[in-house]
Coordinates of C-alpha atoms in Angstrom, one line a residue:
Chain A
X1 CA -76.3 93.5 -41.9
X2 CA -77.2 96.5 -39.7
X3 CA -75.2 99.7 -39.7
X4 CA -74.7 101.4 -36.4
X5 CA -76.7 104.7 -36.5
X6 CA -74.9 107.5 -34.7
X7 CA -78.1 108.5 -32.8
X8 CA -79.0 104.9 -31.9
X9 CA -77.9 103.9 -28.4
X10 CA -79.2 100.4 -28.5
X11 CA -80.0 98.4 -31.6
X12 CA -81.2 94.9 -31.6
X13 CA -81.5 92.9 -34.8
X14 CA -83.3 89.6 -35.2
X15 CA -82.6 88.6 -31.6
X16 CA -83.6 85.0 -30.7
X17 CA -83.4 83.3 -27.4
X18 CA -84.7 79.9 -26.1
X19 CA -84.9 78.5 -22.6
X20 CA -84.8 74.8 -23.4
X21 CA -87.6 74.3 -25.9
X22 CA -89.4 77.5 -25.0
X23 CA -88.8 80.2 -27.6
X24 CA -88.7 83.3 -25.4
X25 CA -87.5 86.0 -27.8
X26 CA -88.6 85.7 -31.5
X27 CA -86.7 87.8 -34.0
X28 CA -86.7 90.9 -31.9
X29 CA -85.8 94.2 -33.7
X30 CA -85.5 97.2 -31.6
X31 CA -83.9 100.6 -31.7
X32 CA -83.5 102.9 -28.7
X33 CA -82.3 106.4 -29.5
X34 CA -79.8 108.3 -27.3
X35 CA -81.8 110.1 -24.6
X36 CA -84.9 108.1 -25.2
X37 CA -87.0 106.6 -22.4
X38 CA -88.5 103.3 -23.6
X39 CA -91.0 101.4 -21.5
X40 CA -91.7 97.8 -22.1
X41 CA -95.0 96.4 -20.9
X42 CA -96.7 93.1 -21.3
X43 CA -98.0 90.0 -19.5
X44 CA -95.5 88.0 -17.4
X45 CA -93.7 85.4 -19.4
X46 CA -93.8 87.5 -22.6
X47 CA -90.0 88.0 -22.6
X48 CA -89.7 91.5 -21.2
X49 CA -87.1 90.7 -18.6
X50 CA -85.2 88.3 -20.9
X51 CA -84.9 91.0 -23.5
X52 CA -83.6 93.4 -20.9
X53 CA -81.1 90.9 -19.6
X54 CA -79.9 90.1 -23.1
X55 CA -78.9 93.8 -23.6
X56 CA -76.2 93.5 -21.0
X57 CA -75.5 89.9 -21.5
X58 CA -76.9 88.4 -18.3
X59 CA -78.6 86.1 -20.8
X60 CA -76.8 85.1 -24.0
X61 CA -79.0 85.1 -27.1
X62 CA -78.6 82.4 -29.7
X63 CA -78.7 84.5 -32.8
X64 CA -79.0 88.1 -33.9
X65 CA -77.0 91.3 -33.2
X66 CA -76.7 93.7 -30.4
X67 CA -75.2 97.2 -30.9
X68 CA -74.5 99.4 -28.0
X69 CA -73.5 103.0 -28.6
X70 CA -72.4 102.3 -32.1
X71 CA -70.3 99.3 -31.3
X72 CA -71.1 95.7 -32.0
X73 CA -71.7 94.0 -28.6
X74 CA -72.9 90.7 -29.8
X75 CA -73.3 88.8 -33.0
X76 CA -74.0 85.1 -33.4
X77 CA -71.1 83.2 -34.9
X78 CA -68.7 85.9 -33.8
X79 CA -66.3 83.4 -32.3
X80 CA -65.1 83.2 -28.8
X81 CA -65.2 86.9 -28.1
X82 CA -68.7 87.0 -26.8
X83 CA -69.0 83.6 -25.2
X84 CA -69.6 83.0 -21.5
X85 CA -71.0 85.5 -19.1
X86 CA -68.0 87.2 -17.7
X87 CA -65.1 87.5 -20.1
X88 CA -63.3 90.9 -20.1
X89 CA -64.8 91.9 -23.5
X90 CA -68.3 91.3 -22.2
X91 CA -67.4 93.2 -19.0
X92 CA -66.4 96.2 -21.1
X93 CA -69.7 96.3 -22.8
X94 CA -71.5 96.0 -19.5
X95 CA -69.6 98.8 -17.9
X96 CA -71.5 101.2 -20.3
X97 CA -74.9 99.8 -19.2
X98 CA -76.4 100.2 -15.7
X99 CA -78.9 97.8 -14.5
X100 CA -81.4 97.9 -11.6
X101 CA -83.1 94.7 -10.5
X102 CA -86.4 93.9 -9.0
X103 CA -84.8 92.4 -5.9
X104 CA -82.2 95.2 -5.6
X105 CA -79.3 92.7 -5.3
X106 CA -77.3 95.0 -3.1
X107 CA -74.1 93.4 -1.7
X108 CA -75.1 92.6 1.9
X109 CA -71.6 92.6 3.2
X110 CA -70.9 96.2 2.1
X111 CA -72.4 99.5 3.4
X112 CA -74.5 101.7 1.1
X113 CA -71.4 103.8 0.3
X114 CA -69.3 100.7 -0.3
X115 CA -71.9 99.3 -2.6
X116 CA -71.8 102.4 -4.7
X117 CA -68.0 102.5 -4.7
X118 CA -67.5 98.8 -5.6
X119 CA -67.8 99.2 -9.4
X120 CA -65.5 102.3 -9.7
X121 CA -62.9 100.7 -7.4
X122 CA -62.9 97.2 -8.8
X123 CA -63.8 97.7 -12.5
X124 CA -62.7 101.3 -13.3
X125 CA -59.7 101.1 -10.9
X126 CA -60.5 104.6 -9.5
X127 CA -58.4 105.8 -6.6
X128 CA -60.2 105.2 -3.3
X129 CA -60.6 108.8 -2.3
X130 CA -62.1 109.7 -5.7
X131 CA -64.5 106.8 -5.5
X132 CA -65.7 107.8 -2.0
X133 CA -66.3 111.4 -3.1
X134 CA -68.3 110.3 -6.2
X135 CA -70.3 107.8 -4.2
X136 CA -71.3 110.4 -1.6
X137 CA -72.4 112.7 -4.4
X138 CA -74.5 110.0 -5.9
X139 CA -76.1 109.0 -2.6
X140 CA -77.0 112.6 -2.0
X141 CA -78.6 112.7 -5.5
X142 CA -80.9 109.9 -4.6
X143 CA -81.6 111.5 -1.2
X144 CA -79.6 109.1 1.0
X145 CA -76.7 111.0 2.3
X146 CA -77.6 110.1 5.8
X147 CA -77.6 106.4 5.0
X148 CA -74.1 106.1 3.6
X149 CA -72.8 103.9 6.5
X150 CA -75.9 101.7 6.7
X151 CA -75.8 98.1 5.6
X152 CA -78.5 96.9 3.1
X153 CA -80.3 95.0 5.9
X154 CA -80.9 98.2 7.7
X155 CA -82.5 100.0 4.7
X156 CA -86.2 100.0 3.6
X157 CA -86.9 98.6 0.2
X158 CA -87.2 102.0 -1.3
X159 CA -83.9 103.1 0.2
X160 CA -82.2 99.9 -1.0
X161 CA -83.5 100.4 -4.5
X162 CA -82.2 104.0 -4.6
X163 CA -78.8 102.8 -3.4
X164 CA -78.9 100.2 -6.2
X165 CA -79.7 103.0 -8.7
X166 CA -76.7 105.0 -7.3
X167 CA -74.5 101.9 -7.6
X168 CA -75.4 101.6 -11.3
X169 CA -74.9 105.3 -12.0
X170 CA -71.5 105.2 -10.4
X171 CA -70.1 103.5 -13.5
X172 CA -71.1 106.5 -15.6
X173 CA -73.4 104.4 -17.8
X174 CA -74.8 105.6 -21.1
X175 CA -77.9 103.4 -20.7
X176 CA -79.9 102.4 -17.7
X177 CA -82.0 99.3 -17.6
X178 CA -84.7 98.9 -15.0
X179 CA -86.1 95.4 -14.5
X180 CA -89.4 95.8 -12.6
X181 CA -87.5 98.1 -10.2
X182 CA -90.6 98.8 -8.1
X183 CA -92.4 95.5 -8.2
X184 CA -90.9 94.2 -4.9
X185 CA -91.7 97.4 -3.0
X186 CA -94.5 98.2 -0.6
X187 CA -96.9 100.5 -2.3
X188 CA -96.0 103.5 -0.2
X189 CA -92.3 103.2 -1.2
X190 CA -92.8 103.0 -4.9
X191 CA -93.1 106.8 -5.3
X192 CA -89.6 107.6 -4.0
X193 CA -88.0 105.2 -6.5
X194 CA -90.1 106.5 -9.4
X195 CA -89.1 110.0 -8.4
X196 CA -85.4 109.1 -8.8
X197 CA -86.1 107.5 -12.2
X198 CA -88.1 110.6 -13.3
X199 CA -85.1 112.8 -12.5
X200 CA -82.8 110.5 -14.5
X201 CA -85.1 110.7 -17.5
X202 CA -85.3 114.4 -17.1
X203 CA -81.5 114.6 -17.2
X204 CA -81.4 113.0 -20.6
X205 CA -80.4 109.4 -19.6
X206 CA -81.2 106.7 -22.1
X207 CA -83.5 104.3 -20.3
X208 CA -85.2 101.0 -20.9
X209 CA -87.8 100.3 -18.3
X210 CA -89.7 97.1 -17.8
X211 CA -92.6 98.0 -15.5
X212 CA -96.1 97.4 -14.4
X213 CA -96.4 101.1 -13.3
X214 CA -98.6 102.3 -16.1
X215 CA -98.6 105.9 -14.6
X216 CA -94.9 106.0 -15.0
X217 CA -95.0 104.6 -18.5
X218 CA -97.5 107.1 -19.5
X219 CA -96.0 110.2 -18.0
X220 CA -92.3 109.7 -18.4
X221 CA -91.6 107.5 -21.4
X222 CA -91.1 108.7 -25.0
X223 CA -92.2 105.4 -26.4
X224 CA -94.0 102.3 -25.0
X225 CA -93.8 98.8 -26.5
X226 CA -96.1 96.0 -25.7
X227 CA -94.5 92.5 -25.7
X228 CA -96.5 89.4 -26.1
X229 CA -95.3 85.8 -26.6
X230 CA -91.7 86.8 -27.4
X231 CA -92.5 89.5 -29.9
X232 CA -92.9 93.3 -29.9
X233 CA -96.6 93.3 -30.9
X234 CA -97.2 97.0 -30.6
X235 CA -95.2 100.1 -30.3
X236 CA -96.0 103.8 -30.1
X237 CA -96.1 107.0 -28.0
X238 CA -97.7 106.6 -24.6
X239 CA -100.7 108.6 -25.8
X240 CA -101.5 106.4 -28.8
X241 CA -100.7 103.1 -27.1
X242 CA -102.7 103.8 -24.0
X243 CA -105.7 105.6 -25.5
X244 CA -105.9 103.9 -28.9
X245 CA -104.3 100.5 -28.7
X246 CA -104.5 98.7 -32.1
X247 CA -103.7 95.1 -31.2
X248 CA -106.5 93.2 -29.4
X249 CA -104.0 91.6 -27.1
X250 CA -102.8 95.1 -26.0
X251 CA -106.4 96.1 -25.5
X252 CA -107.0 93.1 -23.3
X253 CA -103.8 93.6 -21.3
X254 CA -104.5 97.3 -20.7
X255 CA -108.1 96.7 -19.8
X256 CA -107.1 94.0 -17.2
X257 CA -104.3 96.1 -15.7
X258 CA -106.0 99.4 -15.6
X259 CA -109.2 98.1 -14.1
X260 CA -108.0 98.2 -10.5
Chain B
X1 CA -51.7 49.7 39.9
X2 CA -55.3 50.4 39.1
X3 CA -55.1 53.8 40.7
X4 CA -54.1 57.2 39.3
X5 CA -50.5 57.8 40.4
X6 CA -49.8 61.5 40.7
X7 CA -46.1 61.0 40.8
X8 CA -46.0 59.1 37.6
X9 CA -48.3 61.6 36.0
X10 CA -46.0 64.5 37.0
X11 CA -42.9 62.6 35.9
X12 CA -44.3 62.1 32.4
X13 CA -46.0 65.5 32.0
X14 CA -43.1 66.9 30.1
X15 CA -42.9 64.1 27.5
X16 CA -46.7 64.1 27.1
X17 CA -46.6 67.9 26.8
X18 CA -44.1 67.6 24.0
X19 CA -46.4 65.1 22.3
X20 CA -49.3 67.5 22.7
X21 CA -47.2 70.2 21.1
X22 CA -46.5 67.9 18.2
X23 CA -50.2 67.1 17.9
X24 CA -51.1 70.8 17.7
X25 CA -48.3 71.4 15.2
X26 CA -49.6 68.6 13.0
X27 CA -53.1 69.9 13.3
X28 CA -52.2 73.5 12.4
X29 CA -50.1 72.4 9.4
X30 CA -52.8 70.1 8.0
X31 CA -55.5 72.7 8.6
X32 CA -53.6 75.4 6.8
X33 CA -53.0 73.2 3.8
X34 CA -56.5 71.9 3.8
X35 CA -58.1 75.4 3.9
X36 CA -56.3 76.2 0.6
X37 CA -56.6 72.7 -1.1
X38 CA -60.3 72.4 -0.2
X39 CA -61.1 75.7 -1.8
X40 CA -59.4 74.7 -5.0
X41 CA -61.2 71.3 -4.9
X42 CA -64.5 73.0 -4.4
X43 CA -63.8 75.3 -7.4
X44 CA -62.8 72.3 -9.5
X45 CA -66.1 70.5 -8.6
X46 CA -68.1 73.6 -9.6
X47 CA -66.2 74.2 -12.8
X48 CA -67.9 74.2 -16.2
X49 CA -65.2 72.1 -17.6
X50 CA -65.8 68.3 -17.1
X51 CA -62.0 67.7 -17.2
X52 CA -61.8 69.6 -13.9
X53 CA -65.1 68.5 -12.4
X54 CA -64.8 64.7 -12.9
X55 CA -61.5 64.0 -11.2
X56 CA -62.3 66.2 -8.3
X57 CA -65.7 64.5 -7.8
X58 CA -64.1 61.1 -8.0
X59 CA -61.4 62.1 -5.4
X60 CA -64.0 63.5 -3.0
X61 CA -66.2 60.4 -3.3
X62 CA -63.3 58.0 -2.8
X63 CA -62.1 59.8 0.4
X64 CA -65.6 60.2 1.8
X65 CA -66.5 56.6 1.3
X66 CA -63.5 54.9 2.9
X67 CA -62.1 54.9 6.4
X68 CA -59.5 57.5 7.4
X69 CA -57.6 54.8 9.2
X70 CA -57.3 52.8 6.0
X71 CA -56.2 55.9 4.1
X72 CA -53.4 56.4 6.7
X73 CA -52.4 52.7 6.3
X74 CA -52.0 53.3 2.6
X75 CA -49.7 56.2 3.1
X76 CA -47.7 54.5 5.9
X77 CA -47.5 51.0 4.7
X78 CA -48.5 50.6 1.0
X79 CA -46.7 53.6 -0.5
X80 CA -43.3 52.5 0.8
X81 CA -44.0 49.0 -0.6
X82 CA -44.4 50.5 -4.1
X83 CA -41.2 52.6 -3.7
X84 CA -42.6 55.9 -2.3
X85 CA -40.8 56.3 1.0
X86 CA -42.0 59.2 3.1
X87 CA -41.1 59.8 6.7
X88 CA -43.9 59.4 9.2
X89 CA -44.6 63.1 9.7
X90 CA -44.8 63.8 5.9
X91 CA -47.0 60.8 5.3
X92 CA -49.3 61.9 8.1
X93 CA -49.5 65.5 6.8
X94 CA -50.3 64.3 3.3
X95 CA -52.9 61.7 4.3
X96 CA -54.7 64.0 6.7
X97 CA -54.7 66.9 4.2
X98 CA -56.0 64.6 1.5
X99 CA -58.8 63.4 3.8
X100 CA -59.8 66.8 5.3
X101 CA -59.6 68.7 2.0
X102 CA -62.3 66.4 0.6
X103 CA -64.7 67.0 3.5
X104 CA -63.9 70.7 3.8
X105 CA -64.4 71.2 0.0
X106 CA -68.0 70.2 0.5
X107 CA -68.3 72.9 3.2
X108 CA -66.9 75.5 0.8
X109 CA -69.1 74.3 -2.0
X110 CA -72.3 74.6 0.0
X111 CA -71.2 78.1 1.2
X112 CA -70.4 79.3 -2.3
X113 CA -73.6 77.9 -3.8
X114 CA -75.6 79.5 -1.1
X115 CA -74.9 83.0 -2.6
X116 CA -77.9 84.1 -4.5
X117 CA -77.8 84.3 -8.3
X118 CA -78.8 87.9 -8.0
X119 CA -75.4 88.7 -6.4
X120 CA -73.6 87.3 -9.5
X121 CA -76.0 89.2 -11.8
X122 CA -75.4 92.5 -9.9
X123 CA -71.6 92.1 -10.0
X124 CA -71.6 91.1 -13.7
X125 CA -73.9 94.0 -14.5
X126 CA -71.2 96.4 -13.0
X127 CA -68.7 94.9 -15.4
X128 CA -66.9 92.6 -13.0
X129 CA -65.2 89.6 -14.4
X130 CA -65.6 86.1 -13.1
X131 CA -62.6 86.4 -10.8
X132 CA -63.5 89.9 -9.5
X133 CA -67.0 88.7 -8.7
X134 CA -65.7 85.7 -6.9
X135 CA -63.0 87.6 -4.9
X136 CA -65.0 90.7 -4.0
X137 CA -68.6 89.5 -3.8
X138 CA -69.0 85.8 -3.5
X139 CA -66.1 84.8 -1.3
X140 CA -66.6 87.4 1.5
X141 CA -70.2 86.3 1.9
X142 CA -69.4 82.6 1.6
X143 CA -66.7 82.8 4.3
X144 CA -69.2 83.9 6.9
X145 CA -71.3 80.9 6.0
X146 CA -68.4 78.3 6.1
X147 CA -66.5 79.5 9.1
X148 CA -68.5 77.4 11.7
X149 CA -68.3 74.3 9.5
X150 CA -64.6 74.6 8.9
X151 CA -64.1 75.3 12.6
X152 CA -65.8 72.0 13.5
X153 CA -63.5 70.2 11.1
X154 CA -60.5 71.9 12.8
X155 CA -61.5 70.4 16.1
X156 CA -62.2 67.0 14.6
X157 CA -58.8 67.0 12.9
X158 CA -57.1 67.8 16.2
X159 CA -58.6 64.5 17.6
X160 CA -58.0 62.5 14.4
X161 CA -54.3 63.1 14.5
X162 CA -54.3 60.5 17.3
X163 CA -54.7 57.9 14.5
X164 CA -51.2 58.6 13.3
X165 CA -49.8 56.9 16.4
X166 CA -50.1 53.7 14.4
X167 CA -47.0 54.7 12.4
X168 CA -44.9 56.2 15.1
X169 CA -45.6 59.8 14.5
X170 CA -44.6 61.3 17.8
X171 CA -47.8 63.0 18.7
X172 CA -49.4 62.7 22.2
X173 CA -51.1 59.3 21.7
X174 CA -47.9 57.7 20.4
X175 CA -45.9 59.2 23.3
X176 CA -48.5 57.7 25.7
X177 CA -48.1 54.3 24.1
X178 CA -44.3 54.5 24.3
X179 CA -44.5 55.4 28.0
X180 CA -47.0 52.7 29.0
X181 CA -45.0 50.1 27.1
X182 CA -42.2 50.6 29.7
X183 CA -44.1 51.4 32.9
X184 CA -47.5 49.8 32.4
X185 CA -49.2 52.8 34.0
X186 CA -52.2 52.7 31.6
X187 CA -54.7 54.3 34.0
X188 CA -52.5 57.3 34.8
X189 CA -51.0 58.0 31.4
X190 CA -54.1 57.6 29.4
X191 CA -56.1 59.7 31.9
X192 CA -53.5 62.5 31.4
X193 CA -54.0 62.0 27.7
X194 CA -57.8 62.5 28.1
X195 CA -57.2 65.7 30.0
X196 CA -54.8 67.0 27.4
X197 CA -57.1 66.5 24.5
X198 CA -60.1 67.9 26.4
X199 CA -58.2 71.0 27.6
X200 CA -57.4 72.0 24.1
X201 CA -60.6 70.8 22.3
X202 CA -63.2 72.1 24.7
X203 CA -62.3 75.8 24.6
X204 CA -61.8 75.5 20.8
X205 CA -65.3 74.1 20.4
X206 CA -66.7 76.9 22.6
X207 CA -65.0 79.4 20.3
X208 CA -66.5 77.8 17.2
X209 CA -69.9 78.0 18.8
X210 CA -69.3 81.6 19.5
X211 CA -68.3 82.2 15.9
X212 CA -71.4 80.4 14.7
X213 CA -73.7 82.7 16.8
X214 CA -71.8 85.8 15.6
X215 CA -72.0 84.8 12.0
X216 CA -75.8 84.3 12.3
X217 CA -76.2 87.9 13.2
X218 CA -76.5 90.5 10.4
X219 CA -73.7 92.4 8.8
X220 CA -74.7 95.5 10.8
X221 CA -73.3 93.9 13.9
X222 CA -69.9 94.5 12.5
X223 CA -70.5 98.3 12.5
X224 CA -72.2 98.2 16.0
X225 CA -69.2 96.2 17.4
X226 CA -66.8 98.8 16.2
X227 CA -68.9 101.6 17.7

């Protein structure tokens, strides 16, 4: 049984997940320290997104353990507490974790400001005035003060994704998960989103980033892991992993992706 | 006799008007009940628990695959026979609500299922519970989708209340029948009936069309409309 280490923000132990007969995550062990920026790279279908989604329970693993900030968040056979996708216990764990999606998933019926306020109002039960002030502050942090009253349909992809980041930050999360946050963006809009992520990393946020942006992985992350076929097949600092990959699969992947 | 008699029409306008008022009342009561019942049925049909899902599905299928007129007959003539005695108005309200809730639950269901999975993911990731996600995120978006569909059922219900005339519910059709049974002025009385239904239903249908067009526009229109 794993002990929660005080410096460990996320700890996954022997995590397994199937989709039907497909074994997506195979005995994953992973530790993310407080303040660490971890990047996950790997071919599509290797389980990167599923791993990320398991951390905040959007996918429920079949076995293993998940510890978040020293507290047990999931253990197989732990009874009804962790079943289902939306019980109040699960919700409490999720409130500590911010997530940013490839398709932004902003709420289309709410303005940018209302999107950012939604979590604090509904989940944290903050007073409205306080939530508005905090949301304005966050929008200005991501450079979108002038878009507060715009609806998502009126925003560019880059702006929408920055609102989505502000929405996640509004919950005061201890961890931020990025699930291919820039993959759906036009190339000229990627930079503005990466800049916001860079700022967050610089501010000491614990981040787990699934990305195809190798430049970002190299410059910003403290550690890079390469996932292949449901396992973490290589792990190291960006320098060692990008310049001296050990695993032949990592070498192939990097060669293919860095060629263009 | 085969001509429209203005005098007769004017003489009976009051009684027919009362009947029309009763038709509208019946429509509004049934619609209000059905809006709530249908949503509950839709939720039941989408529930993870089979105990909830199965009976709801059976109910919807039975209603959708039998004639409304027959369902009304059951409430008016069969239930009293087995000892459940309801007055005509109550029986009409129950039978119509049962029928319309089944159809309208399908409208709700398609609206709710049209909300992308990413919306649920985003709400859950913020720590919202199932109920919070439904109330704050899914329902507000689904309502926009279902309003035109529900509006069409509202109009169709208004016309279907005429079927209740078989059991002496004093709506406009039954009133017309009662009048013609005495004066035999079929042409005049039923033409006035036509006019009455049309005068109410036509503007209502235009309004539903208008809603449909509005709902198709993006959310930003709301802001533009308010300046």
